[in-house]
């Protein structure tokens, strides 16, 4: 279902970002199912109505999380998603990003534009200071996106996250508000 630009929190030339909603479930889960080959083995977004409902509930009810949809301005199709998890305020003012493109949008630069918008929103209205991305070393597309958005490699964490049935090594990438300025 097309979405209007008036719902966008921020816009670029080709995409806008807006919060996740329960109403996006049918399109989101269909896009996830179409994108299984692209996502596997890196991430496993919700692909059923029940899983999507629980996912949105976590993103909207937990103050330590925020979920954004990257929407094409031409037609409103969902191009991908960006979540900010583990949001900490106070002196730390930090969050951890997770993201995924949908197959029809992959390789078109839409997620780069969308991630840039989320970063601007995080450092602006959300008043965060630091964002991190944890990426499995063989996930070259995700690393390229982090690098293209100005993130710096800060380290390597063996057995950091439990993904696809095993503890996986991750590279830690970070960006601060000062680096972006």
mmCIF file with all atom_site columns, C-alpha atoms in Angstrom:
data_model
loop_
_atom_site.group_PDB
_atom_site.id
_atom_site.type_symbol
_atom_site.label_atom_id
_atom_site.label_alt_id
_atom_site.label_comp_id
_atom_site.label_asym_id
_atom_site.label_entity_id
_atom_site.label_seq_id
_atom_site.pdbx_PDB_ins_code
_atom_site.Cartn_x
_atom_site.Cartn_y
_atom_site.Cartn_z
_atom_site.occupancy
_atom_site.B_iso_or_equiv
_atom_site.pdbx_formal_charge
_atom_site.auth_seq_id
_atom_site.auth_comp_id
_atom_site.auth_asym_id
_atom_site.auth_atom_id
_atom_site.pdbx_PDB_model_num
ATOM 1   C CA . UNK A 1 1   ? 0.000  0.000   0.000  1.00 0.00 ? 1   UNK A CA 1
ATOM 2   C CA . UNK A 1 2   ? 1.469  3.421   -0.931 1.00 0.00 ? 2   UNK A CA 1
ATOM 3   C CA . UNK A 1 3   ? 2.342  5.799   1.872  1.00 0.00 ? 3   UNK A CA 1
ATOM 4   C CA . UNK A 1 4   ? 2.250  9.560   1.705  1.00 0.00 ? 4   UNK A CA 1
ATOM 5   C CA . UNK A 1 5   ? 5.275  11.772  2.195  1.00 0.00 ? 5   UNK A CA 1
ATOM 6   C CA . UNK A 1 6   ? 3.477  13.588  5.005  1.00 0.00 ? 6   UNK A CA 1
ATOM 7   C CA . UNK A 1 7   ? 4.187  10.578  7.228  1.00 0.00 ? 7   UNK A CA 1
ATOM 8   C CA . UNK A 1 8   ? 7.956  10.830  6.718  1.00 0.00 ? 8   UNK A CA 1
ATOM 9   C CA . UNK A 1 9   ? 10.197 11.950  9.572  1.00 0.00 ? 9   UNK A CA 1
ATOM 10  C CA . UNK A 1 10  ? 12.875 12.913  7.039  1.00 0.00 ? 10  UNK A CA 1
ATOM 11  C CA . UNK A 1 11  ? 13.221 12.786  3.260  1.00 0.00 ? 11  UNK A CA 1
ATOM 12  C CA . UNK A 1 12  ? 15.988 12.499  0.735  1.00 0.00 ? 12  UNK A CA 1
ATOM 13  C CA . UNK A 1 13  ? 15.794 12.701  -3.046 1.00 0.00 ? 13  UNK A CA 1
ATOM 14  C CA . UNK A 1 14  ? 14.416 9.161   -3.481 1.00 0.00 ? 14  UNK A CA 1
ATOM 15  C CA . UNK A 1 15  ? 13.336 7.867   -0.068 1.00 0.00 ? 15  UNK A CA 1
ATOM 16  C CA . UNK A 1 16  ? 11.755 8.950   3.179  1.00 0.00 ? 16  UNK A CA 1
ATOM 17  C CA . UNK A 1 17  ? 11.879 7.353   6.605  1.00 0.00 ? 17  UNK A CA 1
ATOM 18  C CA . UNK A 1 18  ? 8.992  6.844   8.979  1.00 0.00 ? 18  UNK A CA 1
ATOM 19  C CA . UNK A 1 19  ? 8.282  4.785   12.090 1.00 0.00 ? 19  UNK A CA 1
ATOM 20  C CA . UNK A 1 20  ? 7.185  1.178   11.761 1.00 0.00 ? 20  UNK A CA 1
ATOM 21  C CA . UNK A 1 21  ? 3.462  0.617   12.194 1.00 0.00 ? 21  UNK A CA 1
ATOM 22  C CA . UNK A 1 22  ? 1.219  -2.404  12.595 1.00 0.00 ? 22  UNK A CA 1
ATOM 23  C CA . UNK A 1 23  ? -0.480 -1.418  9.312  1.00 0.00 ? 23  UNK A CA 1
ATOM 24  C CA . UNK A 1 24  ? 2.728  -2.210  7.364  1.00 0.00 ? 24  UNK A CA 1
ATOM 25  C CA . UNK A 1 25  ? 2.618  -5.893  8.286  1.00 0.00 ? 25  UNK A CA 1
ATOM 26  C CA . UNK A 1 26  ? 1.350  -7.359  5.028  1.00 0.00 ? 26  UNK A CA 1
ATOM 27  C CA . UNK A 1 27  ? 3.811  -5.502  2.809  1.00 0.00 ? 27  UNK A CA 1
ATOM 28  C CA . UNK A 1 28  ? 6.732  -5.915  5.236  1.00 0.00 ? 28  UNK A CA 1
ATOM 29  C CA . UNK A 1 29  ? 6.318  -9.676  5.629  1.00 0.00 ? 29  UNK A CA 1
ATOM 30  C CA . UNK A 1 30  ? 5.801  -10.176 1.877  1.00 0.00 ? 30  UNK A CA 1
ATOM 31  C CA . UNK A 1 31  ? 9.018  -8.213  1.186  1.00 0.00 ? 31  UNK A CA 1
ATOM 32  C CA . UNK A 1 32  ? 10.876 -10.283 3.795  1.00 0.00 ? 32  UNK A CA 1
ATOM 33  C CA . UNK A 1 33  ? 9.741  -13.534 2.165  1.00 0.00 ? 33  UNK A CA 1
ATOM 34  C CA . UNK A 1 34  ? 10.854 -12.212 -1.260 1.00 0.00 ? 34  UNK A CA 1
ATOM 35  C CA . UNK A 1 35  ? 14.232 -11.292 0.241  1.00 0.00 ? 35  UNK A CA 1
ATOM 36  C CA . UNK A 1 36  ? 15.190 -14.515 2.055  1.00 0.00 ? 36  UNK A CA 1
ATOM 37  C CA . UNK A 1 37  ? 18.164 -15.221 -0.206 1.00 0.00 ? 37  UNK A CA 1
ATOM 38  C CA . UNK A 1 38  ? 19.458 -11.685 0.276  1.00 0.00 ? 38  UNK A CA 1
ATOM 39  C CA . UNK A 1 39  ? 19.111 -11.786 4.076  1.00 0.00 ? 39  UNK A CA 1
ATOM 40  C CA . UNK A 1 40  ? 20.331 -15.315 4.790  1.00 0.00 ? 40  UNK A CA 1
ATOM 41  C CA . UNK A 1 41  ? 22.499 -16.028 6.791  1.00 0.00 ? 41  UNK A CA 1
ATOM 42  C CA . UNK A 1 42  ? 22.877 -12.517 8.215  1.00 0.00 ? 42  UNK A CA 1
ATOM 43  C CA . UNK A 1 43  ? 19.444 -11.601 9.511  1.00 0.00 ? 43  UNK A CA 1
ATOM 44  C CA . UNK A 1 44  ? 15.995 -13.031 9.981  1.00 0.00 ? 44  UNK A CA 1
ATOM 45  C CA . UNK A 1 45  ? 13.347 -10.316 10.045 1.00 0.00 ? 45  UNK A CA 1
ATOM 46  C CA . UNK A 1 46  ? 9.739  -11.306 10.812 1.00 0.00 ? 46  UNK A CA 1
ATOM 47  C CA . UNK A 1 47  ? 8.028  -13.074 7.921  1.00 0.00 ? 47  UNK A CA 1
ATOM 48  C CA . UNK A 1 48  ? 4.614  -13.869 9.414  1.00 0.00 ? 48  UNK A CA 1
ATOM 49  C CA . UNK A 1 49  ? 1.830  -11.632 10.687 1.00 0.00 ? 49  UNK A CA 1
ATOM 50  C CA . UNK A 1 50  ? 2.286  -12.918 14.238 1.00 0.00 ? 50  UNK A CA 1
ATOM 51  C CA . UNK A 1 51  ? 6.052  -12.379 14.228 1.00 0.00 ? 51  UNK A CA 1
ATOM 52  C CA . UNK A 1 52  ? 5.624  -8.912  12.719 1.00 0.00 ? 52  UNK A CA 1
ATOM 53  C CA . UNK A 1 53  ? 3.087  -7.912  15.382 1.00 0.00 ? 53  UNK A CA 1
ATOM 54  C CA . UNK A 1 54  ? 5.517  -8.955  18.139 1.00 0.00 ? 54  UNK A CA 1
ATOM 55  C CA . UNK A 1 55  ? 8.359  -7.139  16.343 1.00 0.00 ? 55  UNK A CA 1
ATOM 56  C CA . UNK A 1 56  ? 6.410  -3.872  16.099 1.00 0.00 ? 56  UNK A CA 1
ATOM 57  C CA . UNK A 1 57  ? 5.310  -4.176  19.699 1.00 0.00 ? 57  UNK A CA 1
ATOM 58  C CA . UNK A 1 58  ? 8.954  -4.450  20.831 1.00 0.00 ? 58  UNK A CA 1
ATOM 59  C CA . UNK A 1 59  ? 9.983  -1.476  18.690 1.00 0.00 ? 59  UNK A CA 1
ATOM 60  C CA . UNK A 1 60  ? 7.127  0.766   19.772 1.00 0.00 ? 60  UNK A CA 1
ATOM 61  C CA . UNK A 1 61  ? 6.753  -0.144  23.449 1.00 0.00 ? 61  UNK A CA 1
ATOM 62  C CA . UNK A 1 62  ? 10.407 -0.410  24.515 1.00 0.00 ? 62  UNK A CA 1
ATOM 63  C CA . UNK A 1 63  ? 12.045 3.023   24.955 1.00 0.00 ? 63  UNK A CA 1
ATOM 64  C CA . UNK A 1 64  ? 15.415 1.395   24.257 1.00 0.00 ? 64  UNK A CA 1
ATOM 65  C CA . UNK A 1 65  ? 14.354 0.655   20.656 1.00 0.00 ? 65  UNK A CA 1
ATOM 66  C CA . UNK A 1 66  ? 13.187 2.582   17.616 1.00 0.00 ? 66  UNK A CA 1
ATOM 67  C CA . UNK A 1 67  ? 12.149 1.167   14.254 1.00 0.00 ? 67  UNK A CA 1
ATOM 68  C CA . UNK A 1 68  ? 12.139 2.967   10.912 1.00 0.00 ? 68  UNK A CA 1
ATOM 69  C CA . UNK A 1 69  ? 10.954 1.998   7.451  1.00 0.00 ? 69  UNK A CA 1
ATOM 70  C CA . UNK A 1 70  ? 12.779 3.223   4.371  1.00 0.00 ? 70  UNK A CA 1
ATOM 71  C CA . UNK A 1 71  ? 10.077 4.076   1.813  1.00 0.00 ? 71  UNK A CA 1
ATOM 72  C CA . UNK A 1 72  ? 10.485 4.936   -1.844 1.00 0.00 ? 72  UNK A CA 1
ATOM 73  C CA . UNK A 1 73  ? 9.059  8.393   -2.494 1.00 0.00 ? 73  UNK A CA 1
ATOM 74  C CA . UNK A 1 74  ? 7.891  7.298   -5.940 1.00 0.00 ? 74  UNK A CA 1
ATOM 75  C CA . UNK A 1 75  ? 4.988  5.004   -5.028 1.00 0.00 ? 75  UNK A CA 1
ATOM 76  C CA . UNK A 1 76  ? 5.717  4.478   -1.335 1.00 0.00 ? 76  UNK A CA 1
ATOM 77  C CA . UNK A 1 77  ? 7.026  0.898   -1.544 1.00 0.00 ? 77  UNK A CA 1
ATOM 78  C CA . UNK A 1 78  ? 9.063  -0.329  1.402  1.00 0.00 ? 78  UNK A CA 1
ATOM 79  C CA . UNK A 1 79  ? 12.735 -0.466  0.370  1.00 0.00 ? 79  UNK A CA 1
ATOM 80  C CA . UNK A 1 80  ? 14.075 -1.655  3.728  1.00 0.00 ? 80  UNK A CA 1
ATOM 81  C CA . UNK A 1 81  ? 14.205 -1.063  7.451  1.00 0.00 ? 81  UNK A CA 1
ATOM 82  C CA . UNK A 1 82  ? 16.549 0.350   10.067 1.00 0.00 ? 82  UNK A CA 1
ATOM 83  C CA . UNK A 1 83  ? 16.234 -0.353  13.784 1.00 0.00 ? 83  UNK A CA 1
ATOM 84  C CA . UNK A 1 84  ? 18.055 1.369   16.605 1.00 0.00 ? 84  UNK A CA 1
ATOM 85  C CA . UNK A 1 85  ? 18.431 -1.040  19.515 1.00 0.00 ? 85  UNK A CA 1
ATOM 86  C CA . UNK A 1 86  ? 19.995 -0.780  22.957 1.00 0.00 ? 86  UNK A CA 1
ATOM 87  C CA . UNK A 1 87  ? 19.365 2.954   23.127 1.00 0.00 ? 87  UNK A CA 1
ATOM 88  C CA . UNK A 1 88  ? 21.011 4.436   26.206 1.00 0.00 ? 88  UNK A CA 1
ATOM 89  C CA . UNK A 1 89  ? 20.550 8.074   27.192 1.00 0.00 ? 89  UNK A CA 1
ATOM 90  C CA . UNK A 1 90  ? 22.362 10.019  29.895 1.00 0.00 ? 90  UNK A CA 1
ATOM 91  C CA . UNK A 1 91  ? 26.090 10.451  29.448 1.00 0.00 ? 91  UNK A CA 1
ATOM 92  C CA . UNK A 1 92  ? 26.329 7.622   26.864 1.00 0.00 ? 92  UNK A CA 1
ATOM 93  C CA . UNK A 1 93  ? 23.568 8.684   24.382 1.00 0.00 ? 93  UNK A CA 1
ATOM 94  C CA . UNK A 1 94  ? 24.190 5.705   22.123 1.00 0.00 ? 94  UNK A CA 1
ATOM 95  C CA . UNK A 1 95  ? 22.369 3.076   20.096 1.00 0.00 ? 95  UNK A CA 1
ATOM 96  C CA . UNK A 1 96  ? 23.108 0.008   17.966 1.00 0.00 ? 96  UNK A CA 1
ATOM 97  C CA . UNK A 1 97  ? 21.839 -0.087  14.385 1.00 0.00 ? 97  UNK A CA 1
ATOM 98  C CA . UNK A 1 98  ? 20.435 -3.073  12.565 1.00 0.00 ? 98  UNK A CA 1
ATOM 99  C CA . UNK A 1 99  ? 19.202 -2.817  8.983  1.00 0.00 ? 99  UNK A CA 1
ATOM 100 C CA . UNK A 1 100 ? 18.168 -4.680  5.898  1.00 0.00 ? 100 UNK A CA 1
ATOM 101 C CA . UNK A 1 101 ? 17.237 -3.880  2.314  1.00 0.00 ? 101 UNK A CA 1
ATOM 102 C CA . UNK A 1 102 ? 14.469 -5.671  0.504  1.00 0.00 ? 102 UNK A CA 1
ATOM 103 C CA . UNK A 1 103 ? 15.474 -7.561  -2.639 1.00 0.00 ? 103 UNK A CA 1
ATOM 104 C CA . UNK A 1 104 ? 13.727 -5.262  -5.131 1.00 0.00 ? 104 UNK A CA 1
ATOM 105 C CA . UNK A 1 105 ? 15.650 -2.291  -3.677 1.00 0.00 ? 105 UNK A CA 1
ATOM 106 C CA . UNK A 1 106 ? 19.077 -3.902  -3.222 1.00 0.00 ? 106 UNK A CA 1
ATOM 107 C CA . UNK A 1 107 ? 21.958 -2.298  -5.089 1.00 0.00 ? 107 UNK A CA 1
ATOM 108 C CA . UNK A 1 108 ? 20.013 0.863   -5.962 1.00 0.00 ? 108 UNK A CA 1
ATOM 109 C CA . UNK A 1 109 ? 21.440 3.154   -3.248 1.00 0.00 ? 109 UNK A CA 1
ATOM 110 C CA . UNK A 1 110 ? 18.088 3.447   -1.484 1.00 0.00 ? 110 UNK A CA 1
ATOM 111 C CA . UNK A 1 111 ? 19.342 1.982   1.783  1.00 0.00 ? 111 UNK A CA 1
ATOM 112 C CA . UNK A 1 112 ? 22.361 4.288   1.762  1.00 0.00 ? 112 UNK A CA 1
ATOM 113 C CA . UNK A 1 113 ? 20.019 7.238   1.485  1.00 0.00 ? 113 UNK A CA 1
ATOM 114 C CA . UNK A 1 114 ? 17.650 5.795   4.105  1.00 0.00 ? 114 UNK A CA 1
ATOM 115 C CA . UNK A 1 115 ? 20.415 4.956   6.562  1.00 0.00 ? 115 UNK A CA 1
ATOM 116 C CA . UNK A 1 116 ? 21.806 8.483   6.184  1.00 0.00 ? 116 UNK A CA 1
ATOM 117 C CA . UNK A 1 117 ? 18.343 9.840   7.038  1.00 0.00 ? 117 UNK A CA 1
ATOM 118 C CA . UNK A 1 118 ? 18.060 7.626   10.126 1.00 0.00 ? 118 UNK A CA 1
ATOM 119 C CA . UNK A 1 119 ? 21.533 8.705   11.253 1.00 0.00 ? 119 UNK A CA 1
ATOM 120 C CA . UNK A 1 120 ? 20.535 12.353  10.880 1.00 0.00 ? 120 UNK A CA 1
ATOM 121 C CA . UNK A 1 121 ? 17.341 11.711  12.824 1.00 0.00 ? 121 UNK A CA 1
ATOM 122 C CA . UNK A 1 122 ? 19.234 9.835   15.569 1.00 0.00 ? 122 UNK A CA 1
ATOM 123 C CA . UNK A 1 123 ? 21.798 12.621  15.969 1.00 0.00 ? 123 UNK A CA 1
ATOM 124 C CA . UNK A 1 124 ? 19.111 15.311  15.637 1.00 0.00 ? 124 UNK A CA 1
ATOM 125 C CA . UNK A 1 125 ? 15.665 14.830  17.219 1.00 0.00 ? 125 UNK A CA 1
ATOM 126 C CA . UNK A 1 126 ? 16.682 11.685  19.153 1.00 0.00 ? 126 UNK A CA 1
ATOM 127 C CA . UNK A 1 127 ? 19.747 13.502  20.560 1.00 0.00 ? 127 UNK A CA 1
ATOM 128 C CA . UNK A 1 128 ? 22.036 10.474  20.360 1.00 0.00 ? 128 UNK A CA 1
ATOM 129 C CA . UNK A 1 129 ? 25.791 10.980  20.180 1.00 0.00 ? 129 UNK A CA 1
ATOM 130 C CA . UNK A 1 130 ? 27.074 7.591   18.999 1.00 0.00 ? 130 UNK A CA 1
ATOM 131 C CA . UNK A 1 131 ? 25.750 4.817   16.767 1.00 0.00 ? 131 UNK A CA 1
ATOM 132 C CA . UNK A 1 132 ? 27.248 1.358   16.378 1.00 0.00 ? 132 UNK A CA 1
ATOM 133 C CA . UNK A 1 133 ? 26.836 -1.331  13.756 1.00 0.00 ? 133 UNK A CA 1
ATOM 134 C CA . UNK A 1 134 ? 27.920 -4.907  14.472 1.00 0.00 ? 134 UNK A CA 1
ATOM 135 C CA . UNK A 1 135 ? 28.518 -6.868  11.273 1.00 0.00 ? 135 UNK A CA 1
ATOM 136 C CA . UNK A 1 136 ? 29.655 -10.389 10.529 1.00 0.00 ? 136 UNK A CA 1
ATOM 137 C CA . UNK A 1 137 ? 32.990 -10.110 8.674  1.00 0.00 ? 137 UNK A CA 1
ATOM 138 C CA . UNK A 1 138 ? 31.746 -11.897 5.524  1.00 0.00 ? 138 UNK A CA 1
ATOM 139 C CA . UNK A 1 139 ? 28.709 -9.628  5.160  1.00 0.00 ? 139 UNK A CA 1
ATOM 140 C CA . UNK A 1 140 ? 30.433 -7.419  2.608  1.00 0.00 ? 140 UNK A CA 1
ATOM 141 C CA . UNK A 1 141 ? 27.289 -5.552  1.542  1.00 0.00 ? 141 UNK A CA 1
ATOM 142 C CA . UNK A 1 142 ? 26.538 -4.457  5.102  1.00 0.00 ? 142 UNK A CA 1
ATOM 143 C CA . UNK A 1 143 ? 30.150 -3.454  5.703  1.00 0.00 ? 143 UNK A CA 1
ATOM 144 C CA . UNK A 1 144 ? 30.157 -1.436  2.474  1.00 0.00 ? 144 UNK A CA 1
ATOM 145 C CA . UNK A 1 145 ? 27.006 0.374   3.599  1.00 0.00 ? 145 UNK A CA 1
ATOM 146 C CA . UNK A 1 146 ? 28.493 1.159   7.023  1.00 0.00 ? 146 UNK A CA 1
ATOM 147 C CA . UNK A 1 147 ? 31.675 2.462   5.395  1.00 0.00 ? 147 UNK A CA 1
ATOM 148 C CA . UNK A 1 148 ? 29.742 4.518   2.819  1.00 0.00 ? 148 UNK A CA 1
ATOM 149 C CA . UNK A 1 149 ? 27.799 6.201   5.632  1.00 0.00 ? 149 UNK A CA 1
ATOM 150 C CA . UNK A 1 150 ? 31.019 7.229   7.404  1.00 0.00 ? 150 UNK A CA 1
ATOM 151 C CA . UNK A 1 151 ? 31.301 4.573   10.098 1.00 0.00 ? 151 UNK A CA 1
ATOM 152 C CA . UNK A 1 152 ? 34.820 3.645   11.243 1.00 0.00 ? 152 UNK A CA 1
ATOM 153 C CA . UNK A 1 153 ? 35.975 0.153   12.116 1.00 0.00 ? 153 UNK A CA 1
ATOM 154 C CA . UNK A 1 154 ? 36.663 0.055   15.849 1.00 0.00 ? 154 UNK A CA 1
ATOM 155 C CA . UNK A 1 155 ? 37.302 -3.582  16.554 1.00 0.00 ? 155 UNK A CA 1
ATOM 156 C CA . UNK A 1 156 ? 36.565 -7.261  16.319 1.00 0.00 ? 156 UNK A CA 1
ATOM 157 C CA . UNK A 1 157 ? 34.455 -9.270  18.769 1.00 0.00 ? 157 UNK A CA 1
ATOM 158 C CA . UNK A 1 158 ? 34.682 -13.062 18.608 1.00 0.00 ? 158 UNK A CA 1
ATOM 159 C CA . UNK A 1 159 ? 31.470 -14.994 19.314 1.00 0.00 ? 159 UNK A CA 1
ATOM 160 C CA . UNK A 1 160 ? 29.568 -11.740 19.858 1.00 0.00 ? 160 UNK A CA 1
ATOM 161 C CA . UNK A 1 161 ? 25.988 -12.496 18.744 1.00 0.00 ? 161 UNK A CA 1
ATOM 162 C CA . UNK A 1 162 ? 23.926 -15.665 18.423 1.00 0.00 ? 162 UNK A CA 1
ATOM 163 C CA . UNK A 1 163 ? 22.815 -15.727 14.768 1.00 0.00 ? 163 UNK A CA 1
ATOM 164 C CA . UNK A 1 164 ? 21.476 -18.626 12.692 1.00 0.00 ? 164 UNK A CA 1
ATOM 165 C CA . UNK A 1 165 ? 22.101 -21.217 15.404 1.00 0.00 ? 165 UNK A CA 1
ATOM 166 C CA . UNK A 1 166 ? 25.668 -20.274 16.423 1.00 0.00 ? 166 UNK A CA 1
ATOM 167 C CA . UNK A 1 167 ? 27.734 -17.585 18.116 1.00 0.00 ? 167 UNK A CA 1
ATOM 168 C CA . UNK A 1 168 ? 29.163 -15.401 15.348 1.00 0.00 ? 168 UNK A CA 1
ATOM 169 C CA . UNK A 1 169 ? 32.165 -13.104 15.195 1.00 0.00 ? 169 UNK A CA 1
ATOM 170 C CA . UNK A 1 170 ? 31.399 -9.462  14.433 1.00 0.00 ? 170 UNK A CA 1
ATOM 171 C CA . UNK A 1 171 ? 33.243 -6.353  13.399 1.00 0.00 ? 171 UNK A CA 1
ATOM 172 C CA . UNK A 1 172 ? 32.279 -3.251  15.390 1.00 0.00 ? 172 UNK A CA 1
ATOM 173 C CA . UNK A 1 173 ? 31.735 -0.072  13.387 1.00 0.00 ? 173 UNK A CA 1
ATOM 174 C CA . UNK A 1 174 ? 30.855 3.279   14.965 1.00 0.00 ? 174 UNK A CA 1
ATOM 175 C CA . UNK A 1 175 ? 29.942 6.855   14.087 1.00 0.00 ? 175 UNK A CA 1
ATOM 176 C CA . UNK A 1 176 ? 29.640 9.872   16.377 1.00 0.00 ? 176 UNK A CA 1
ATOM 177 C CA . UNK A 1 177 ? 27.800 13.108  15.846 1.00 0.00 ? 177 UNK A CA 1
ATOM 178 C CA . UNK A 1 178 ? 31.153 14.930  15.577 1.00 0.00 ? 178 UNK A CA 1
ATOM 179 C CA . UNK A 1 179 ? 32.373 12.564  12.847 1.00 0.00 ? 179 UNK A CA 1
ATOM 180 C CA . UNK A 1 180 ? 29.230 13.284  10.846 1.00 0.00 ? 180 UNK A CA 1
ATOM 181 C CA . UNK A 1 181 ? 29.553 17.055  11.247 1.00 0.00 ? 181 UNK A CA 1
#
